[in-house]
């Protein structure tokens, strides 16, 4: 792992000095250049809106994501791989519920060549090398237990229809024009390009303008719409599946997103609840009762909304007990708040985690690209330890009382035995 303690401090200085050029090119591409002087590697992140907004396009969406970055009209797969190797570069893609991220790590001196290759992949893609499915509709496959539970959790909490709660079945793609979908989805308007490297920002921006001047189009419209309801509907939801090999639990509680003034206090309260190895849920569910072998609590945030989620997995037949203990833990923390020892521990843990998140150049670039794509300030993570220090224990207790109240939380389970209420 390319770890350097100086990188985080260099990034903090660069961002706080306002020396991070961010500009929108004539084609609509939001471009950010971050300088890390003397860095041996450069990182490129291209973030494209790519939400599952149209079920009929599910299969072609998967095909394009698999093929993007692998071949062009003038370079087959081997030629692209050879060119990347010559540059000391690695290209990869990741698809989330709302984005497609194309990542490039390259030796510093190879950045101009990597931008040229990136432009070739974006402007002149080739997909004829991809394996083609049959001409008929793809067979309908039943979603797994976790997917079923998550869709039911979000549907009950926030309503529908919505891309995150509706089932998506791949359709036949033999007649789909992948290049036409590329021209719609892989477009500069609405996208974010972030480059983190040692070159002078003006030189990097000039190279980007030269290579990507002919890239046009968009916006694609592939963005997540907000949930029908901004606040989760509380209650108890239970699914059963005779074939389930474990009990699963997901909750949806109220939360506030990162830019909100109350987010830091809620984040610390959530970390006391279930965000680290000695959290209350871990001690209660794993150490005291032996009910769960996987426990987590986090604030989820995307274009659809923001919610606090607890995620647990245990042995079959423990779903109801998991729900009871999670509800009791929420009530206890909401009523009494964290102890001084707990708040001290999570302050140190959370501040340390932010430093760890900036430990490598790849992590820095990915974090900054995510911030830029979501409209957050680029220096949010470097400023977060200061925000943590400013939050008082009283603020954390108030956040726990407001947001962890089980009367405002949906608790959903899936287990082998039928019980409770089914959607």
Protein backbone atom coordinates (compact mmCIF):
# COMPACT_ATOMS: atom_id res chain seq x y z
CA UNK A 1 0.00 0.00 0.00
CA UNK A 2 1.39 3.40 -0.97
CA UNK A 3 1.16 5.00 2.44
CA UNK A 4 2.74 8.36 3.24
CA UNK A 5 1.95 10.32 6.44
CA UNK A 6 2.88 13.54 4.62
CA UNK A 7 0.19 13.17 2.01
CA UNK A 8 -2.68 14.02 4.31
CA UNK A 9 -0.95 17.16 5.63
CA UNK A 10 0.07 18.19 2.10
CA UNK A 11 -3.50 17.80 0.96
CA UNK A 12 -4.78 19.83 3.91
CA UNK A 13 -2.36 22.67 3.07
CA UNK A 14 -3.25 22.60 -0.62
CA UNK A 15 -7.00 22.69 -0.01
CA UNK A 16 -6.94 25.28 2.76
CA UNK A 17 -4.74 27.61 0.70
CA UNK A 18 -7.37 27.60 -2.02
CA UNK A 19 -4.85 26.38 -4.62
CA UNK A 20 -7.13 23.67 -5.99
CA UNK A 21 -8.38 24.75 -9.41
CA UNK A 22 -11.96 23.72 -10.05
CA UNK A 23 -13.53 24.71 -13.30
CA UNK A 24 -16.33 23.66 -15.59
CA UNK A 25 -15.08 23.10 -19.12
CA UNK A 26 -17.11 24.31 -22.13
CA UNK A 27 -18.47 20.76 -22.58
CA UNK A 28 -19.90 20.81 -19.02
CA UNK A 29 -17.24 18.64 -17.37
CA UNK A 30 -16.65 19.64 -13.73
CA UNK A 31 -12.85 19.40 -13.44
CA UNK A 32 -10.83 19.47 -10.22
CA UNK A 33 -7.02 19.40 -10.00
CA UNK A 34 -5.36 18.76 -6.64
CA UNK A 35 -1.60 19.15 -6.31
CA UNK A 36 0.61 16.90 -4.17
CA UNK A 37 4.16 18.10 -4.93
CA UNK A 38 6.74 15.40 -5.56
CA UNK A 39 4.22 12.56 -5.59
CA UNK A 40 5.41 9.55 -7.64
CA UNK A 41 1.89 8.63 -8.74
CA UNK A 42 -1.00 10.52 -10.26
CA UNK A 43 -4.62 9.54 -9.70
CA UNK A 44 -7.54 10.16 -12.06
CA UNK A 45 -11.18 9.69 -11.06
CA UNK A 46 -14.04 10.15 -13.51
CA UNK A 47 -17.44 10.01 -11.77
CA UNK A 48 -20.48 9.56 -14.02
CA UNK A 49 -24.16 9.52 -12.95
CA UNK A 50 -25.23 5.91 -13.52
CA UNK A 51 -28.32 5.15 -11.44
CA UNK A 52 -30.64 2.24 -12.23
CA UNK A 53 -33.44 4.54 -13.32
CA UNK A 54 -34.81 2.44 -16.20
CA UNK A 55 -35.36 -1.30 -15.67
CA UNK A 56 -35.37 -1.97 -19.42
CA UNK A 57 -31.75 -0.80 -19.55
CA UNK A 58 -30.48 -2.97 -16.70
CA UNK A 59 -28.66 -5.46 -18.92
CA UNK A 60 -27.10 -2.93 -21.28
CA UNK A 61 -26.04 -0.88 -18.26
CA UNK A 62 -24.14 -3.89 -16.90
CA UNK A 63 -22.56 -4.62 -20.29
CA UNK A 64 -21.34 -1.07 -20.76
CA UNK A 65 -19.84 -0.96 -17.27
CA UNK A 66 -18.00 -4.21 -17.97
CA UNK A 67 -16.64 -2.97 -21.30
CA UNK A 68 -15.86 0.68 -20.61
CA UNK A 69 -12.13 1.23 -20.52
CA UNK A 70 -11.17 -2.01 -22.27
CA UNK A 71 -11.06 -1.23 -26.02
CA UNK A 72 -11.37 1.52 -28.61
CA UNK A 73 -11.92 1.72 -32.34
CA UNK A 74 -8.16 1.85 -32.94
CA UNK A 75 -6.98 -0.24 -29.95
CA UNK A 76 -8.20 -3.72 -29.13
CA UNK A 77 -8.10 -5.06 -25.58
CA UNK A 78 -4.45 -6.14 -25.85
CA UNK A 79 -3.40 -2.80 -27.30
CA UNK A 80 -5.17 -0.89 -24.51
CA UNK A 81 -3.57 -3.13 -21.88
CA UNK A 82 -0.14 -2.75 -23.48
CA UNK A 83 -0.45 1.04 -23.64
CA UNK A 84 -1.50 1.19 -20.00
CA UNK A 85 1.46 -1.01 -19.03
CA UNK A 86 3.85 1.23 -20.97
CA UNK A 87 2.56 4.21 -18.98
CA UNK A 88 2.70 2.41 -15.65
CA UNK A 89 -1.07 2.81 -15.39
CA UNK A 90 -3.96 0.73 -14.11
CA UNK A 91 -7.52 1.35 -15.28
CA UNK A 92 -10.56 0.05 -13.37
CA UNK A 93 -14.29 0.73 -13.06
CA UNK A 94 -16.67 0.50 -10.12
CA UNK A 95 -20.47 0.74 -10.30
CA UNK A 96 -22.56 1.84 -7.33
CA UNK A 97 -26.29 2.39 -6.96
CA UNK A 98 -25.93 5.85 -8.46
CA UNK A 99 -22.52 6.22 -10.13
CA UNK A 100 -19.98 4.68 -12.44
CA UNK A 101 -16.43 5.56 -11.40
CA UNK A 102 -13.53 5.08 -13.78
CA UNK A 103 -10.24 5.09 -11.84
CA UNK A 104 -6.71 5.44 -13.16
CA UNK A 105 -3.50 5.16 -11.18
CA UNK A 106 -0.41 6.08 -13.20
CA UNK A 107 3.25 6.96 -12.72
CA UNK A 108 3.57 10.74 -12.53
CA UNK A 109 5.42 11.03 -15.83
CA UNK A 110 2.72 8.95 -17.51
CA UNK A 111 -0.16 11.35 -16.73
CA UNK A 112 -0.26 13.01 -20.20
CA UNK A 113 -0.34 9.60 -21.88
CA UNK A 114 -3.02 8.38 -19.46
CA UNK A 115 -5.20 11.38 -20.33
CA UNK A 116 -4.75 10.63 -24.05
CA UNK A 117 -5.73 7.00 -23.50
CA UNK A 118 -8.69 8.04 -21.36
CA UNK A 119 -9.89 10.37 -24.13
CA UNK A 120 -9.62 7.54 -26.66
CA UNK A 121 -11.72 5.26 -24.41
CA UNK A 122 -14.38 7.93 -23.89
CA UNK A 123 -14.58 9.27 -27.44
CA UNK A 124 -13.95 6.17 -29.54
CA UNK A 125 -15.07 3.15 -27.50
CA UNK A 126 -15.48 -0.35 -28.91
CA UNK A 127 -17.78 -2.96 -27.41
CA UNK A 128 -17.85 -5.61 -30.13
CA UNK A 129 -15.41 -7.77 -28.13
CA UNK A 130 -17.92 -8.27 -25.29
CA UNK A 131 -19.69 -11.62 -24.96
CA UNK A 132 -23.25 -11.23 -26.21
CA UNK A 133 -26.22 -12.81 -24.42
CA UNK A 134 -28.93 -14.62 -26.32
CA UNK A 135 -31.50 -12.80 -28.39
CA UNK A 136 -34.37 -13.63 -26.05
CA UNK A 137 -35.07 -12.09 -22.66
CA UNK A 138 -32.65 -13.02 -19.92
CA UNK A 139 -34.07 -15.56 -17.45
CA UNK A 140 -35.68 -14.00 -14.41
CA UNK A 141 -33.68 -14.83 -11.31
CA UNK A 142 -35.01 -14.44 -7.80
CA UNK A 143 -33.14 -11.86 -5.70
CA UNK A 144 -31.21 -13.16 -2.72
CA UNK A 145 -32.43 -12.78 0.87
CA UNK A 146 -30.38 -9.65 1.59
CA UNK A 147 -31.59 -7.94 -1.59
CA UNK A 148 -35.20 -8.84 -0.79
CA UNK A 149 -34.85 -7.44 2.71
CA UNK A 150 -33.18 -4.22 1.59
CA UNK A 151 -35.85 -3.52 -1.03
CA UNK A 152 -38.61 -4.21 1.50
CA UNK A 153 -36.85 -2.06 4.13
CA UNK A 154 -36.52 0.94 1.82
CA UNK A 155 -39.99 0.50 0.27
CA UNK A 156 -41.68 0.40 3.67
CA UNK A 157 -39.57 3.24 5.06
CA UNK A 158 -39.58 5.65 2.13
CA UNK A 159 -42.26 4.50 -0.31
CA UNK A 160 -42.16 3.74 -4.00
CA UNK A 161 -41.90 3.39 -6.88
CA UNK A 162 -38.19 4.15 -6.78
CA UNK A 163 -35.09 2.62 -8.42
CA UNK A 164 -33.74 1.44 -5.05
CA UNK A 165 -36.90 -0.46 -4.11
CA UNK A 166 -38.16 -1.80 -7.44
CA UNK A 167 -37.09 -5.12 -8.89
CA UNK A 168 -34.88 -4.93 -11.97
CA UNK A 169 -34.85 -7.77 -14.45
CA UNK A 170 -32.38 -7.83 -17.30
CA UNK A 171 -33.95 -7.87 -20.74
CA UNK A 172 -32.57 -9.17 -24.00
CA UNK A 173 -29.65 -7.10 -25.25
CA UNK A 174 -28.87 -8.60 -28.63
CA UNK A 175 -30.55 -5.68 -30.40
CA UNK A 176 -29.39 -2.95 -28.01
CA UNK A 177 -26.94 -0.44 -29.46
CA UNK A 178 -24.22 -0.21 -26.84
CA UNK A 179 -22.57 2.69 -28.60
CA UNK A 180 -25.84 4.63 -28.53
CA UNK A 181 -26.13 4.01 -24.78
CA UNK A 182 -22.50 5.03 -24.35
CA UNK A 183 -23.24 8.32 -26.12
CA UNK A 184 -26.10 8.89 -23.69
CA UNK A 185 -24.50 7.71 -20.44
CA UNK A 186 -20.78 8.48 -20.79
CA UNK A 187 -21.04 12.24 -21.23
CA UNK A 188 -19.27 15.24 -19.69
CA UNK A 189 -22.29 17.29 -18.59
CA UNK A 190 -23.06 16.13 -15.06
CA UNK A 191 -19.76 14.26 -14.66
CA UNK A 192 -16.79 15.08 -12.40
CA UNK A 193 -13.14 14.59 -13.34
CA UNK A 194 -10.63 14.78 -10.50
CA UNK A 195 -6.87 14.59 -11.00
CA UNK A 196 -4.49 14.33 -8.05
CA UNK A 197 -0.80 14.60 -8.91
CA UNK A 198 2.44 16.52 -8.70
CA UNK A 199 2.20 18.52 -11.92
CA UNK A 200 1.35 22.20 -12.01
CA UNK A 201 -2.45 22.58 -12.06
CA UNK A 202 -2.42 24.86 -15.11
CA UNK A 203 -0.46 22.27 -17.10
CA UNK A 204 -2.91 19.54 -16.10
CA UNK A 205 -5.94 21.66 -17.01
CA UNK A 206 -4.41 22.51 -20.37
CA UNK A 207 -3.86 18.81 -21.09
CA UNK A 208 -7.43 17.97 -20.07
CA UNK A 209 -8.84 20.69 -22.32
CA UNK A 210 -6.76 19.48 -25.27
CA UNK A 211 -7.63 15.80 -24.88
CA UNK A 212 -11.31 16.12 -23.98
CA UNK A 213 -12.38 19.13 -26.05
CA UNK A 214 -14.29 16.90 -28.47
CA UNK A 215 -16.10 14.98 -25.72
CA UNK A 216 -19.66 16.30 -25.67
CA UNK A 217 -23.15 15.39 -24.54
CA UNK A 218 -25.39 15.15 -21.55
CA UNK A 219 -26.66 15.36 -18.99
CA UNK A 220 -27.63 11.69 -19.11
CA UNK A 221 -30.57 11.79 -16.71
CA UNK A 222 -29.22 8.68 -14.94
CA UNK A 223 -29.50 10.21 -11.48
CA UNK A 224 -31.30 8.87 -8.43
CA UNK A 225 -34.56 10.70 -7.70
CA UNK A 226 -35.39 11.47 -4.05
CA UNK A 227 -37.47 8.95 -2.14
CA UNK A 228 -41.22 9.68 -2.13
CA UNK A 229 -40.97 10.29 1.63
CA UNK A 230 -38.02 12.16 3.17
CA UNK A 231 -38.50 10.64 6.66
CA UNK A 232 -38.68 6.88 7.25
CA UNK A 233 -41.97 5.36 8.33
CA UNK A 234 -41.28 3.56 11.64
CA UNK A 235 -42.55 0.16 12.67
CA UNK A 236 -41.75 -3.54 12.54
CA UNK A 237 -41.44 -5.48 9.29
CA UNK A 238 -40.73 -9.21 9.11
CA UNK A 239 -40.07 -11.35 6.04
CA UNK A 240 -39.56 -15.09 6.04
CA UNK A 241 -37.75 -17.37 3.66
CA UNK A 242 -37.67 -21.12 4.41
CA UNK A 243 -34.35 -21.38 2.57
CA UNK A 244 -32.61 -18.59 4.49
CA UNK A 245 -29.36 -19.76 6.04
CA UNK A 246 -29.14 -16.82 8.44
CA UNK A 247 -31.30 -14.20 10.12
CA UNK A 248 -30.87 -10.68 8.76
CA UNK A 249 -31.82 -7.32 10.25
CA UNK A 250 -31.87 -3.86 8.69
CA UNK A 251 -33.22 -0.67 10.22
CA UNK A 252 -34.04 2.73 8.76
CA UNK A 253 -34.04 5.64 11.15
CA UNK A 254 -33.99 9.42 10.69
CA UNK A 255 -30.68 11.12 9.90
CA UNK A 256 -29.21 14.32 8.50
CA UNK A 257 -26.70 14.48 5.63
CA UNK A 258 -23.07 15.56 5.86
CA UNK A 259 -23.50 19.30 5.15
CA UNK A 260 -26.11 19.65 7.91
CA UNK A 261 -24.83 21.32 11.12
CA UNK A 262 -26.12 18.42 13.22
CA UNK A 263 -24.38 15.69 11.26
CA UNK A 264 -21.20 15.53 13.35
CA UNK A 265 -23.04 14.99 16.63
CA UNK A 266 -25.22 12.32 15.02
CA UNK A 267 -22.17 10.62 13.52
CA UNK A 268 -20.55 10.36 16.94
CA UNK A 269 -23.79 9.04 18.49
CA UNK A 270 -24.08 6.49 15.68
CA UNK A 271 -20.48 5.41 16.27
CA UNK A 272 -21.23 4.83 19.96
CA UNK A 273 -24.22 2.75 18.87
CA UNK A 274 -22.55 0.50 16.31
CA UNK A 275 -19.69 2.11 14.44
CA UNK A 276 -16.65 0.38 15.95
CA UNK A 277 -15.41 -2.79 17.63
CA UNK A 278 -16.50 -1.90 21.17
CA UNK A 279 -19.78 -0.21 20.30
CA UNK A 280 -22.93 -0.87 22.31
CA UNK A 281 -24.50 -3.09 19.68
CA UNK A 282 -21.34 -5.16 19.32
CA UNK A 283 -21.04 -5.68 23.07
CA UNK A 284 -24.74 -6.40 23.49
CA UNK A 285 -25.41 -8.63 20.48
CA UNK A 286 -22.09 -10.43 20.11
CA UNK A 287 -20.36 -10.45 23.45
CA UNK A 288 -23.28 -10.56 25.90
CA UNK A 289 -25.89 -12.61 24.03
CA UNK A 290 -23.97 -14.26 21.17
CA UNK A 291 -26.79 -13.39 18.77
CA UNK A 292 -24.94 -11.81 15.85
CA UNK A 293 -21.69 -12.43 14.06
CA UNK A 294 -21.90 -9.26 11.96
CA UNK A 295 -22.97 -5.92 13.47
CA UNK A 296 -22.74 -2.45 11.96
CA UNK A 297 -24.43 0.93 12.17
CA UNK A 298 -23.87 3.76 9.72
CA UNK A 299 -25.43 6.83 8.17
CA UNK A 300 -26.33 6.14 4.54
CA UNK A 301 -26.57 9.05 2.16
CA UNK A 302 -27.13 9.29 -1.59
CA UNK A 303 -29.29 11.13 -4.07
CA UNK A 304 -32.40 9.33 -2.80
CA UNK A 305 -32.14 10.43 0.81
CA UNK A 306 -30.37 9.98 4.12
CA UNK A 307 -31.06 7.44 6.85
CA UNK A 308 -29.41 5.75 9.81
CA UNK A 309 -29.08 2.01 9.27
CA UNK A 310 -28.24 -0.88 11.56
CA UNK A 311 -27.17 -4.06 9.77
CA UNK A 312 -26.97 -7.39 11.63
CA UNK A 313 -26.68 -11.04 10.69
CA UNK A 314 -27.14 -14.01 13.00
CA UNK A 315 -28.08 -17.66 13.10
CA UNK A 316 -31.45 -18.77 11.66
CA UNK A 317 -34.31 -18.33 14.09
CA UNK A 318 -32.84 -15.31 15.87
CA UNK A 319 -34.59 -12.57 13.85
CA UNK A 320 -37.16 -11.63 16.49
CA UNK A 321 -34.56 -11.66 19.26
CA UNK A 322 -32.24 -9.47 17.19
CA UNK A 323 -35.08 -7.00 16.65
CA UNK A 324 -35.87 -6.92 20.38
CA UNK A 325 -32.28 -6.35 21.44
CA UNK A 326 -31.62 -3.70 18.79
CA UNK A 327 -34.78 -1.85 19.80
CA UNK A 328 -33.79 -2.02 23.46
CA UNK A 329 -30.29 -0.76 22.69
CA UNK A 330 -31.67 2.16 20.70
CA UNK A 331 -34.10 3.06 23.50
CA UNK A 332 -31.40 2.89 26.14
CA UNK A 333 -28.98 5.11 24.24
CA UNK A 334 -31.70 7.59 23.24
CA UNK A 335 -32.93 7.84 26.83
CA UNK A 336 -29.62 8.12 28.72
CA UNK A 337 -27.11 9.18 26.08
CA UNK A 338 -23.52 7.96 25.84
CA UNK A 339 -21.26 7.85 28.86
CA UNK A 340 -18.29 10.25 29.04
CA UNK A 341 -15.98 7.29 28.42
CA UNK A 342 -17.89 6.36 25.28
CA UNK A 343 -17.83 9.88 23.84
CA UNK A 344 -14.08 10.17 24.56
CA UNK A 345 -13.45 6.85 22.85
CA UNK A 346 -15.46 7.62 19.72
CA UNK A 347 -13.93 11.08 19.37
CA UNK A 348 -10.48 9.52 19.21
CA UNK A 349 -11.64 6.70 16.96
CA UNK A 350 -13.43 8.98 14.48
CA UNK A 351 -10.61 11.51 14.31
CA UNK A 352 -8.15 8.69 13.70
CA UNK A 353 -10.36 7.19 11.03
CA UNK A 354 -10.38 10.44 9.06
CA UNK A 355 -6.58 10.43 9.05
CA UNK A 356 -6.55 6.81 7.92
CA UNK A 357 -8.92 7.69 5.07
CA UNK A 358 -6.20 10.00 3.71
CA UNK A 359 -3.39 7.46 4.11
CA UNK A 360 -2.92 6.67 0.42
CA UNK A 361 -3.12 8.69 -2.75
CA UNK A 362 -5.78 6.38 -4.15
CA UNK A 363 -7.98 6.89 -1.08
CA UNK A 364 -7.47 10.64 -1.21
CA UNK A 365 -8.48 10.81 -4.85
CA UNK A 366 -11.54 8.63 -4.38
CA UNK A 367 -12.70 10.60 -1.35
CA UNK A 368 -12.22 13.96 -3.05
CA UNK A 369 -13.97 12.82 -6.23
CA UNK A 370 -16.90 11.63 -4.13
CA UNK A 371 -17.08 14.95 -2.32
CA UNK A 372 -16.98 16.87 -5.60
CA UNK A 373 -19.67 14.70 -7.18
CA UNK A 374 -22.00 15.12 -4.19
CA UNK A 375 -21.52 18.89 -3.97
CA UNK A 376 -19.52 18.84 -0.74
CA UNK A 377 -16.53 21.02 0.04
CA UNK A 378 -13.29 19.32 -1.02
CA UNK A 379 -11.65 20.01 2.33
CA UNK A 380 -14.49 18.48 4.37
CA UNK A 381 -12.49 15.46 5.50
CA UNK A 382 -9.41 17.46 6.46
CA UNK A 383 -11.60 19.80 8.54
CA UNK A 384 -13.60 17.03 10.20
CA UNK A 385 -11.31 16.52 13.23
CA UNK A 386 -11.87 20.18 14.09
CA UNK A 387 -15.64 19.70 13.78
CA UNK A 388 -15.42 16.71 16.11
CA UNK A 389 -13.55 18.76 18.71
CA UNK A 390 -16.22 21.46 18.61
CA UNK A 391 -19.13 19.08 19.36
CA UNK A 392 -19.91 18.84 23.07
CA UNK A 393 -21.05 15.75 24.96
CA UNK A 394 -24.42 17.46 25.37
CA UNK A 395 -24.75 17.80 21.60
CA UNK A 396 -24.06 14.08 21.18
CA UNK A 397 -26.65 13.17 23.83
CA UNK A 398 -29.21 15.41 22.15
CA UNK A 399 -28.53 13.78 18.79
CA UNK A 400 -28.97 10.34 20.36
CA UNK A 401 -32.28 11.35 21.92
CA UNK A 402 -33.59 12.79 18.66
CA UNK A 403 -32.37 10.30 16.06
CA UNK A 404 -32.01 6.98 17.89
CA UNK A 405 -35.53 6.89 19.30
CA UNK A 406 -36.91 3.45 18.27
CA UNK A 407 -40.36 5.03 17.91
CA UNK A 408 -38.96 6.78 14.80
CA UNK A 409 -37.18 3.71 13.41
CA UNK A 410 -38.20 0.91 11.08
CA UNK A 411 -36.86 -2.48 12.17
CA UNK A 412 -36.96 -5.06 9.36
CA UNK A 413 -35.89 -8.70 9.55
CA UNK A 414 -35.71 -11.72 7.29
CA UNK A 415 -35.61 -15.14 8.90
CA UNK A 416 -36.39 -18.76 8.19
CA UNK A 417 -39.48 -18.76 10.42
CA UNK A 418 -42.55 -16.67 9.49
CA UNK A 419 -43.37 -14.01 12.05
CA UNK A 420 -44.57 -10.45 12.36
CA UNK A 421 -45.83 -8.37 9.47
CA UNK A 422 -45.09 -9.07 5.82
CA UNK A 423 -45.09 -6.35 3.13
